[in-house]
Every structure is written in structure tokens, then in C-alpha cells.
């Protein structure tokens, strides 16, 4: 069983994360609770496209999202509603709270072998357009999910 190793993540050359994602059971309550630290929050929905879960054909999901800030770091709150997602898995395992770190990369597809070399496998991924894609990676024994995002930096809250 692998264990979390900050040295492993550092060896990938991802730089600094630009987002911390938290999975919550009640988005409204979480926004109220964390507004003094990370608010004000902007709500968004990304339910208009399908995402591949654990290598299966892309399928629809529903979730609510809110975005706040801690300095330069984006804080994402996610309330899972339905569908196959790692957020559902997290909740079903009895967890709530910090779920993933997001890193921006030039091309998500180029990172698959580098992530695999450290035992990470893609669990949730989507290429919505030639310039926008994301992938969540996990590895056995490591509760922290890593998200890689390929997208133009628009300054808008993002997945």
C-alpha cells in the first residue's frame, strides 16, 4: 500500500496548487460556515456535460459548486447530488472536507504516464474542448485526490 508522500508530488514538477477542493454534504451551510475565511462565494454549475468515471463511457452527474478565495488559492466547495463521481465515493466512505488539490498543466494527456509512474490512476476525466480538459487522479492508500486542469486562465472560477 502506498502512502502519501509530499516528495512524490514535488518530484512531478507541478508547481504550486491553485485550488483546494472540499466535498460537503450541504453547500448552503458550508458557504455560511466558511464565508468568514474564504468568502464571498460565487456559485456555479457544470452539469451540462458528461464525464468519464473510472474509464467508463462518459455519463451525466449533478453537483453544486461554490468558489471562494484564500489569497491566490481558489477554494472550491462541492455538494454531490447524483451520478458517478469521486465526490460521491468520498461521501460514501464517510468523509466530508478536504478532497483534492488542483494544478494547472499545459496538456492533461501528457501527464498520464508521469502520474502512473507514481501509482496514480485517472478516476474522473473530461475533455470538453481542444483547450479545456481536467482529470482527477487517485492512488491506493492516499486519501488526497490530485486534479490536473488544462484551461486558459480567464480569472473566472473553474472546475
Short mmCIF file of N, CA and C in Angstrom, two decimals:
data_model
loop_
_atom_site.label_atom_id
_atom_site.label_comp_id
_atom_site.label_asym_id
_atom_site.label_seq_id
_atom_site.Cartn_x
_atom_site.Cartn_y
_atom_site.Cartn_z
N UNK A 1 0.84 -1.17 0.00
CA UNK A 1 0.00 0.00 0.00
C UNK A 1 0.89 1.24 0.00
N UNK A 2 0.59 2.18 -0.91
CA UNK A 2 1.37 3.42 -0.98
C UNK A 2 0.91 4.37 0.11
N UNK A 3 1.80 5.22 0.53
CA UNK A 3 1.44 6.24 1.49
C UNK A 3 1.65 7.60 0.84
N UNK A 4 0.99 8.59 1.39
CA UNK A 4 1.12 9.94 0.89
C UNK A 4 2.55 10.41 1.07
N UNK A 5 3.12 10.96 0.01
CA UNK A 5 4.47 11.48 0.10
C UNK A 5 4.53 12.82 -0.60
N UNK A 6 4.70 13.89 0.16
CA UNK A 6 4.86 15.20 -0.47
C UNK A 6 6.04 15.22 -1.44
N UNK A 7 7.09 14.43 -1.16
CA UNK A 7 8.25 14.37 -2.06
C UNK A 7 7.84 13.82 -3.42
N UNK A 8 6.94 12.81 -3.43
CA UNK A 8 6.45 12.26 -4.69
C UNK A 8 5.78 13.35 -5.51
N UNK A 9 4.88 14.08 -4.89
CA UNK A 9 4.17 15.13 -5.62
C UNK A 9 5.13 16.21 -6.10
N UNK A 10 6.06 16.58 -5.27
CA UNK A 10 7.03 17.60 -5.65
C UNK A 10 7.89 17.14 -6.83
N UNK A 11 8.17 15.85 -6.88
CA UNK A 11 9.02 15.33 -7.96
C UNK A 11 8.35 15.42 -9.33
N UNK A 12 7.04 15.58 -9.36
CA UNK A 12 6.33 15.69 -10.64
C UNK A 12 6.56 17.02 -11.33
N UNK A 13 6.95 18.03 -10.57
CA UNK A 13 7.16 19.35 -11.17
C UNK A 13 5.87 20.08 -11.47
N UNK A 14 4.84 19.85 -10.67
CA UNK A 14 3.55 20.50 -10.90
C UNK A 14 3.52 21.96 -10.45
N UNK A 15 4.47 22.36 -9.65
CA UNK A 15 4.43 23.73 -9.13
C UNK A 15 3.50 23.80 -7.93
N UNK A 16 2.90 24.95 -7.74
CA UNK A 16 2.01 25.17 -6.61
C UNK A 16 0.56 24.89 -7.02
N UNK A 17 -0.23 24.30 -6.12
CA UNK A 17 -1.65 24.12 -6.44
C UNK A 17 -2.33 25.48 -6.53
N UNK A 18 -3.36 25.56 -7.37
CA UNK A 18 -4.11 26.81 -7.46
C UNK A 18 -5.52 26.67 -6.88
N UNK A 19 -5.86 25.45 -6.40
CA UNK A 19 -7.18 25.24 -5.83
C UNK A 19 -7.13 24.10 -4.81
N UNK A 20 -7.92 24.26 -3.75
CA UNK A 20 -8.20 23.18 -2.80
C UNK A 20 -9.70 22.92 -2.89
N UNK A 21 -10.06 21.65 -3.13
CA UNK A 21 -11.46 21.28 -3.22
C UNK A 21 -11.94 20.58 -1.96
N UNK A 22 -13.10 21.00 -1.48
CA UNK A 22 -13.73 20.41 -0.30
C UNK A 22 -15.07 19.81 -0.73
N UNK A 23 -15.33 18.58 -0.36
CA UNK A 23 -16.63 17.96 -0.60
C UNK A 23 -17.46 18.16 0.67
N UNK A 24 -18.66 18.68 0.48
CA UNK A 24 -19.55 18.98 1.61
C UNK A 24 -20.91 18.35 1.37
N UNK A 25 -21.62 18.07 2.44
CA UNK A 25 -22.95 17.49 2.32
C UNK A 25 -24.01 18.55 2.05
N UNK A 26 -23.79 19.76 2.52
CA UNK A 26 -24.77 20.84 2.39
C UNK A 26 -24.03 22.11 1.97
N UNK A 27 -24.15 22.47 0.70
CA UNK A 27 -23.41 23.62 0.16
C UNK A 27 -23.81 24.92 0.84
N UNK A 28 -25.09 25.13 1.06
CA UNK A 28 -25.53 26.38 1.69
C UNK A 28 -24.95 26.53 3.09
N UNK A 29 -24.99 25.47 3.86
CA UNK A 29 -24.42 25.50 5.21
C UNK A 29 -22.91 25.74 5.15
N UNK A 30 -22.22 25.06 4.23
CA UNK A 30 -20.77 25.23 4.11
C UNK A 30 -20.40 26.65 3.70
N UNK A 31 -21.15 27.24 2.77
CA UNK A 31 -20.86 28.62 2.38
C UNK A 31 -21.03 29.56 3.57
N UNK A 32 -22.08 29.34 4.33
CA UNK A 32 -22.32 30.16 5.51
C UNK A 32 -21.20 29.98 6.54
N UNK A 33 -20.82 28.73 6.76
CA UNK A 33 -19.80 28.40 7.75
C UNK A 33 -18.44 28.99 7.38
N UNK A 34 -18.07 28.89 6.08
CA UNK A 34 -16.72 29.27 5.66
C UNK A 34 -16.61 30.66 5.04
N UNK A 35 -17.71 31.38 4.94
CA UNK A 35 -17.66 32.73 4.38
C UNK A 35 -16.65 33.64 5.10
N UNK A 36 -16.55 33.59 6.43
CA UNK A 36 -15.56 34.46 7.08
C UNK A 36 -14.12 34.14 6.68
N UNK A 37 -13.85 32.91 6.29
CA UNK A 37 -12.49 32.52 5.90
C UNK A 37 -12.23 32.68 4.41
N UNK A 38 -13.20 32.26 3.57
CA UNK A 38 -12.96 32.14 2.13
C UNK A 38 -13.95 32.90 1.27
N UNK A 39 -14.92 33.54 1.88
CA UNK A 39 -15.98 34.20 1.10
C UNK A 39 -15.60 35.60 0.69
N UNK A 40 -16.48 36.22 -0.08
CA UNK A 40 -17.78 35.71 -0.51
C UNK A 40 -17.61 34.62 -1.57
N UNK A 41 -18.60 33.72 -1.63
CA UNK A 41 -18.57 32.62 -2.57
C UNK A 41 -19.38 32.95 -3.82
N UNK A 42 -18.91 32.44 -4.95
CA UNK A 42 -19.65 32.51 -6.21
C UNK A 42 -20.12 31.09 -6.52
N UNK A 43 -21.40 30.93 -6.80
CA UNK A 43 -21.92 29.60 -7.13
C UNK A 43 -21.86 29.38 -8.64
N UNK A 44 -21.70 28.11 -9.02
CA UNK A 44 -21.64 27.75 -10.44
C UNK A 44 -22.14 26.32 -10.60
N UNK A 45 -22.57 26.02 -11.81
CA UNK A 45 -22.96 24.65 -12.16
C UNK A 45 -22.22 24.24 -13.41
N UNK A 46 -21.75 23.00 -13.44
CA UNK A 46 -21.04 22.45 -14.59
C UNK A 46 -21.71 21.17 -15.04
N UNK A 47 -23.01 21.06 -14.84
CA UNK A 47 -23.74 19.83 -15.10
C UNK A 47 -24.12 19.66 -16.56
N UNK A 48 -23.64 20.51 -17.45
CA UNK A 48 -24.07 20.48 -18.84
C UNK A 48 -23.21 19.60 -19.72
N UNK A 49 -22.29 18.83 -19.15
CA UNK A 49 -21.51 17.90 -19.94
C UNK A 49 -21.31 16.60 -19.16
N UNK A 50 -20.91 15.58 -19.87
CA UNK A 50 -20.72 14.26 -19.28
C UNK A 50 -19.24 14.02 -19.01
N UNK A 51 -18.98 13.23 -17.98
CA UNK A 51 -17.62 12.99 -17.52
C UNK A 51 -17.39 11.48 -17.41
N UNK A 52 -16.19 11.04 -17.80
CA UNK A 52 -15.82 9.63 -17.70
C UNK A 52 -15.41 9.32 -16.27
N UNK A 53 -16.04 8.31 -15.70
CA UNK A 53 -15.77 7.89 -14.34
C UNK A 53 -15.12 6.51 -14.37
N UNK A 54 -13.90 6.42 -13.88
CA UNK A 54 -13.13 5.17 -13.80
C UNK A 54 -13.06 4.44 -15.14
N UNK A 55 -12.88 5.22 -16.21
CA UNK A 55 -12.67 4.66 -17.54
C UNK A 55 -13.93 4.28 -18.29
N UNK A 56 -15.08 4.43 -17.67
CA UNK A 56 -16.35 4.09 -18.33
C UNK A 56 -16.72 5.18 -19.33
N UNK A 57 -17.72 4.88 -20.14
CA UNK A 57 -18.24 5.88 -21.07
C UNK A 57 -18.69 7.10 -20.28
N UNK A 58 -18.50 8.29 -20.82
CA UNK A 58 -18.93 9.50 -20.11
C UNK A 58 -20.41 9.44 -19.73
N UNK A 59 -20.71 9.88 -18.52
CA UNK A 59 -22.07 9.90 -18.02
C UNK A 59 -22.35 11.21 -17.30
N UNK A 60 -23.62 11.53 -17.21
CA UNK A 60 -24.05 12.78 -16.59
C UNK A 60 -23.93 12.68 -15.06
N UNK A 61 -23.80 13.82 -14.45
CA UNK A 61 -23.78 13.92 -12.99
C UNK A 61 -24.44 15.24 -12.63
N UNK A 62 -24.78 15.38 -11.37
CA UNK A 62 -25.29 16.66 -10.86
C UNK A 62 -24.56 16.98 -9.56
N UNK A 63 -24.13 18.22 -9.46
CA UNK A 63 -23.46 18.70 -8.26
C UNK A 63 -23.62 20.21 -8.20
N UNK A 64 -23.48 20.73 -7.01
CA UNK A 64 -23.48 22.19 -6.82
C UNK A 64 -22.08 22.59 -6.41
N UNK A 65 -21.63 23.72 -6.93
CA UNK A 65 -20.28 24.21 -6.68
C UNK A 65 -20.33 25.65 -6.17
N UNK A 66 -19.38 25.99 -5.31
CA UNK A 66 -19.19 27.37 -4.89
C UNK A 66 -17.68 27.62 -4.80
N UNK A 67 -17.29 28.84 -5.16
CA UNK A 67 -15.87 29.18 -5.21
C UNK A 67 -15.60 30.41 -4.36
N UNK A 68 -14.58 30.30 -3.51
CA UNK A 68 -14.11 31.41 -2.71
C UNK A 68 -12.60 31.52 -2.89
N UNK A 69 -11.96 32.30 -2.01
CA UNK A 69 -10.52 32.51 -2.15
C UNK A 69 -9.86 32.54 -0.78
N UNK A 70 -8.61 32.11 -0.80
CA UNK A 70 -7.70 32.29 0.32
C UNK A 70 -6.43 32.85 -0.32
N UNK A 71 -6.36 34.16 -0.45
CA UNK A 71 -5.26 34.78 -1.19
C UNK A 71 -5.34 34.36 -2.65
N UNK A 72 -4.25 33.82 -3.19
CA UNK A 72 -4.23 33.39 -4.59
C UNK A 72 -4.85 32.01 -4.78
N UNK A 73 -5.15 31.32 -3.71
CA UNK A 73 -5.67 29.96 -3.78
C UNK A 73 -7.20 29.96 -3.87
N UNK A 74 -7.71 29.27 -4.90
CA UNK A 74 -9.16 29.13 -5.03
C UNK A 74 -9.65 28.03 -4.09
N UNK A 75 -10.75 28.28 -3.41
CA UNK A 75 -11.38 27.30 -2.54
C UNK A 75 -12.67 26.86 -3.22
N UNK A 76 -12.77 25.56 -3.51
CA UNK A 76 -13.95 25.01 -4.18
C UNK A 76 -14.73 24.17 -3.18
N UNK A 77 -16.02 24.46 -3.05
CA UNK A 77 -16.93 23.64 -2.26
C UNK A 77 -17.82 22.88 -3.22
N UNK A 78 -17.97 21.57 -3.00
CA UNK A 78 -18.73 20.72 -3.92
C UNK A 78 -19.76 19.92 -3.13
N UNK A 79 -21.02 20.07 -3.52
CA UNK A 79 -22.09 19.24 -2.96
C UNK A 79 -22.53 18.27 -4.05
N UNK A 80 -22.24 16.98 -3.87
CA UNK A 80 -22.65 15.96 -4.83
C UNK A 80 -24.16 15.76 -4.73
N UNK A 81 -24.81 15.64 -5.87
CA UNK A 81 -26.26 15.38 -5.90
C UNK A 81 -26.54 14.00 -6.48
N UNK A 82 -26.02 13.71 -7.69
CA UNK A 82 -26.22 12.38 -8.27
C UNK A 82 -25.20 12.12 -9.36
N UNK A 83 -25.04 10.84 -9.67
CA UNK A 83 -24.12 10.42 -10.73
C UNK A 83 -22.83 9.84 -10.17
N UNK A 84 -22.08 9.26 -11.09
CA UNK A 84 -20.81 8.64 -10.72
C UNK A 84 -19.71 9.68 -10.67
N UNK A 85 -19.24 9.99 -9.47
CA UNK A 85 -18.15 10.95 -9.29
C UNK A 85 -17.31 10.52 -8.09
N UNK A 86 -16.07 10.99 -8.03
CA UNK A 86 -15.26 10.70 -6.84
C UNK A 86 -15.79 11.42 -5.60
N UNK A 87 -16.60 12.46 -5.81
CA UNK A 87 -17.19 13.18 -4.67
C UNK A 87 -18.19 12.27 -3.95
N UNK A 88 -18.97 11.52 -4.73
CA UNK A 88 -19.90 10.55 -4.15
C UNK A 88 -19.13 9.51 -3.36
N UNK A 89 -18.05 8.99 -3.96
CA UNK A 89 -17.24 7.98 -3.28
C UNK A 89 -16.75 8.50 -1.93
N UNK A 90 -16.27 9.71 -1.91
CA UNK A 90 -15.74 10.34 -0.70
C UNK A 90 -16.81 10.38 0.39
N UNK A 91 -18.01 10.82 0.02
CA UNK A 91 -19.11 10.89 0.98
C UNK A 91 -19.52 9.49 1.44
N UNK A 92 -19.59 8.54 0.52
CA UNK A 92 -19.97 7.17 0.88
C UNK A 92 -18.96 6.51 1.81
N UNK A 93 -17.72 6.97 1.77
CA UNK A 93 -16.69 6.46 2.67
C UNK A 93 -16.76 7.15 4.04
N UNK A 94 -17.76 8.02 4.21
CA UNK A 94 -17.96 8.69 5.49
C UNK A 94 -17.18 9.97 5.66
N UNK A 95 -16.63 10.49 4.58
CA UNK A 95 -15.80 11.69 4.67
C UNK A 95 -16.58 12.95 4.28
N UNK A 96 -16.10 14.05 4.76
CA UNK A 96 -16.51 15.38 4.34
C UNK A 96 -15.32 16.27 4.64
N UNK A 97 -15.01 17.19 3.74
CA UNK A 97 -13.89 18.09 3.96
C UNK A 97 -12.94 18.10 2.78
N UNK A 98 -11.65 18.34 3.07
CA UNK A 98 -10.65 18.46 2.00
C UNK A 98 -10.62 17.20 1.17
N UNK A 99 -10.72 17.38 -0.15
CA UNK A 99 -10.82 16.25 -1.06
C UNK A 99 -9.69 16.23 -2.09
N UNK A 100 -9.39 17.40 -2.69
CA UNK A 100 -8.38 17.39 -3.75
C UNK A 100 -7.60 18.70 -3.83
N UNK A 101 -6.43 18.58 -4.46
CA UNK A 101 -5.62 19.74 -4.84
C UNK A 101 -5.63 19.81 -6.35
N UNK A 102 -5.77 21.03 -6.88
CA UNK A 102 -5.77 21.19 -8.34
C UNK A 102 -4.51 21.92 -8.77
N UNK A 103 -3.94 21.42 -9.89
CA UNK A 103 -2.77 22.01 -10.51
C UNK A 103 -3.09 22.30 -11.96
N UNK A 104 -2.65 23.44 -12.46
CA UNK A 104 -2.81 23.76 -13.88
C UNK A 104 -1.63 23.18 -14.66
N UNK A 105 -1.96 22.59 -15.81
CA UNK A 105 -0.93 21.99 -16.66
C UNK A 105 -1.19 22.40 -18.11
N UNK A 106 -0.17 22.24 -18.94
CA UNK A 106 -0.30 22.60 -20.35
C UNK A 106 -1.17 21.64 -21.13
N UNK A 107 -1.04 20.33 -20.85
CA UNK A 107 -1.82 19.33 -21.56
C UNK A 107 -2.06 18.16 -20.61
N UNK A 108 -3.32 17.96 -20.25
CA UNK A 108 -3.67 16.91 -19.29
C UNK A 108 -3.19 15.54 -19.77
N UNK A 109 -3.35 15.26 -21.06
CA UNK A 109 -3.00 13.94 -21.59
C UNK A 109 -1.51 13.62 -21.42
N UNK A 110 -0.66 14.61 -21.49
CA UNK A 110 0.79 14.40 -21.34
C UNK A 110 1.17 13.94 -19.93
N UNK A 111 0.31 14.16 -18.95
CA UNK A 111 0.63 13.84 -17.57
C UNK A 111 0.28 12.41 -17.18
N UNK A 112 -0.49 11.69 -17.98
CA UNK A 112 -0.91 10.34 -17.62
C UNK A 112 0.28 9.43 -17.28
N UNK A 113 1.33 9.33 -18.11
CA UNK A 113 2.43 8.43 -17.74
C UNK A 113 3.20 8.90 -16.51
N UNK A 114 3.31 10.19 -16.31
CA UNK A 114 4.03 10.71 -15.14
C UNK A 114 3.26 10.40 -13.86
N UNK A 115 1.95 10.54 -13.92
CA UNK A 115 1.12 10.22 -12.76
C UNK A 115 1.13 8.71 -12.50
N UNK A 116 1.04 7.93 -13.58
CA UNK A 116 1.04 6.47 -13.45
C UNK A 116 2.34 5.96 -12.81
N UNK A 117 3.46 6.61 -13.11
CA UNK A 117 4.74 6.19 -12.55
C UNK A 117 4.76 6.29 -11.02
N UNK A 118 3.90 7.13 -10.46
CA UNK A 118 3.81 7.27 -9.00
C UNK A 118 2.61 6.52 -8.44
N UNK A 119 1.95 5.73 -9.27
CA UNK A 119 0.83 4.92 -8.79
C UNK A 119 -0.53 5.58 -8.90
N UNK A 120 -0.61 6.75 -9.55
CA UNK A 120 -1.89 7.44 -9.70
C UNK A 120 -2.61 6.94 -10.94
N UNK A 121 -3.92 6.79 -10.83
CA UNK A 121 -4.76 6.41 -11.97
C UNK A 121 -5.88 7.43 -12.11
N UNK A 122 -6.27 7.74 -13.34
CA UNK A 122 -7.37 8.68 -13.52
C UNK A 122 -8.68 8.07 -13.03
N UNK A 123 -9.46 8.87 -12.32
CA UNK A 123 -10.73 8.38 -11.78
C UNK A 123 -11.91 9.15 -12.37
N UNK A 124 -11.70 10.38 -12.79
CA UNK A 124 -12.80 11.21 -13.32
C UNK A 124 -12.16 12.18 -14.29
N UNK A 125 -12.60 12.17 -15.55
CA UNK A 125 -11.91 12.99 -16.55
C UNK A 125 -12.87 13.43 -17.64
N UNK A 126 -12.52 14.58 -18.24
CA UNK A 126 -13.32 15.11 -19.33
C UNK A 126 -12.46 16.02 -20.19
N UNK A 127 -12.60 15.88 -21.50
CA UNK A 127 -12.03 16.84 -22.45
C UNK A 127 -13.23 17.49 -23.11
N UNK A 128 -13.55 18.70 -22.67
CA UNK A 128 -14.73 19.41 -23.16
C UNK A 128 -14.46 20.12 -24.47
N UNK A 129 -13.19 20.47 -24.72
CA UNK A 129 -12.83 21.18 -25.95
C UNK A 129 -11.33 21.00 -26.16
N UNK A 130 -10.80 21.44 -27.31
CA UNK A 130 -9.34 21.30 -27.51
C UNK A 130 -8.50 22.03 -26.46
N UNK A 131 -9.04 23.08 -25.86
CA UNK A 131 -8.25 23.82 -24.88
C UNK A 131 -8.70 23.65 -23.44
N UNK A 132 -9.72 22.81 -23.19
CA UNK A 132 -10.21 22.62 -21.83
C UNK A 132 -10.37 21.13 -21.51
N UNK A 133 -9.66 20.68 -20.47
CA UNK A 133 -9.78 19.31 -20.00
C UNK A 133 -9.39 19.26 -18.53
N UNK A 134 -9.92 18.27 -17.84
CA UNK A 134 -9.48 18.04 -16.47
C UNK A 134 -9.46 16.55 -16.21
N UNK A 135 -8.67 16.17 -15.22
CA UNK A 135 -8.61 14.77 -14.78
C UNK A 135 -8.31 14.75 -13.29
N UNK A 136 -9.07 13.93 -12.58
CA UNK A 136 -8.82 13.65 -11.17
C UNK A 136 -8.02 12.35 -11.12
N UNK A 137 -6.99 12.31 -10.29
CA UNK A 137 -6.15 11.13 -10.13
C UNK A 137 -6.15 10.71 -8.66
N UNK A 138 -6.15 9.41 -8.45
CA UNK A 138 -6.03 8.88 -7.09
C UNK A 138 -5.08 7.69 -7.12
N UNK A 139 -4.60 7.32 -5.93
CA UNK A 139 -3.77 6.12 -5.83
C UNK A 139 -4.11 5.41 -4.53
N UNK A 140 -3.95 4.09 -4.52
CA UNK A 140 -4.28 3.32 -3.32
C UNK A 140 -3.51 3.81 -2.10
N UNK A 141 -4.22 3.89 -0.99
CA UNK A 141 -3.60 4.27 0.27
C UNK A 141 -3.38 5.75 0.45
N UNK A 142 -3.75 6.56 -0.52
CA UNK A 142 -3.55 8.01 -0.44
C UNK A 142 -4.92 8.68 -0.53
N UNK A 143 -5.40 9.29 0.54
CA UNK A 143 -6.73 9.88 0.51
C UNK A 143 -6.83 11.17 -0.32
N UNK A 144 -5.70 11.77 -0.66
CA UNK A 144 -5.73 13.03 -1.39
C UNK A 144 -5.82 12.80 -2.89
N UNK A 145 -6.85 13.35 -3.51
CA UNK A 145 -7.03 13.29 -4.96
C UNK A 145 -6.29 14.47 -5.57
N UNK A 146 -5.67 14.25 -6.73
CA UNK A 146 -4.97 15.31 -7.45
C UNK A 146 -5.76 15.61 -8.72
N UNK A 147 -6.10 16.87 -8.93
CA UNK A 147 -6.78 17.29 -10.15
C UNK A 147 -5.80 18.04 -11.02
N UNK A 148 -5.77 17.69 -12.30
CA UNK A 148 -4.98 18.44 -13.28
C UNK A 148 -5.96 19.15 -14.19
N UNK A 149 -5.73 20.43 -14.43
CA UNK A 149 -6.61 21.25 -15.25
C UNK A 149 -5.83 21.86 -16.40
N UNK A 150 -6.33 21.66 -17.59
CA UNK A 150 -5.81 22.30 -18.79
C UNK A 150 -6.88 23.29 -19.24
N UNK A 151 -6.60 24.57 -19.13
CA UNK A 151 -7.59 25.59 -19.48
C UNK A 151 -6.92 26.95 -19.59
N UNK A 152 -7.47 27.81 -20.44
CA UNK A 152 -6.98 29.18 -20.45
C UNK A 152 -7.28 29.82 -19.10
N UNK A 153 -6.37 30.62 -18.60
CA UNK A 153 -6.59 31.29 -17.32
C UNK A 153 -7.43 32.53 -17.56
N UNK A 154 -8.73 32.40 -17.31
CA UNK A 154 -9.66 33.51 -17.55
C UNK A 154 -9.90 34.34 -16.30
N UNK A 155 -9.41 33.86 -15.16
CA UNK A 155 -9.68 34.55 -13.92
C UNK A 155 -11.04 34.22 -13.34
N UNK A 156 -11.83 33.41 -14.06
CA UNK A 156 -13.15 33.01 -13.58
C UNK A 156 -13.02 31.74 -12.74
N UNK A 157 -13.95 31.54 -11.81
CA UNK A 157 -13.92 30.29 -11.05
C UNK A 157 -13.99 29.11 -12.00
N UNK A 158 -13.27 28.06 -11.66
CA UNK A 158 -13.21 26.93 -12.58
C UNK A 158 -13.38 25.60 -11.90
N UNK A 159 -13.64 24.62 -12.70
CA UNK A 159 -13.84 23.25 -12.25
C UNK A 159 -12.53 22.79 -11.72
#
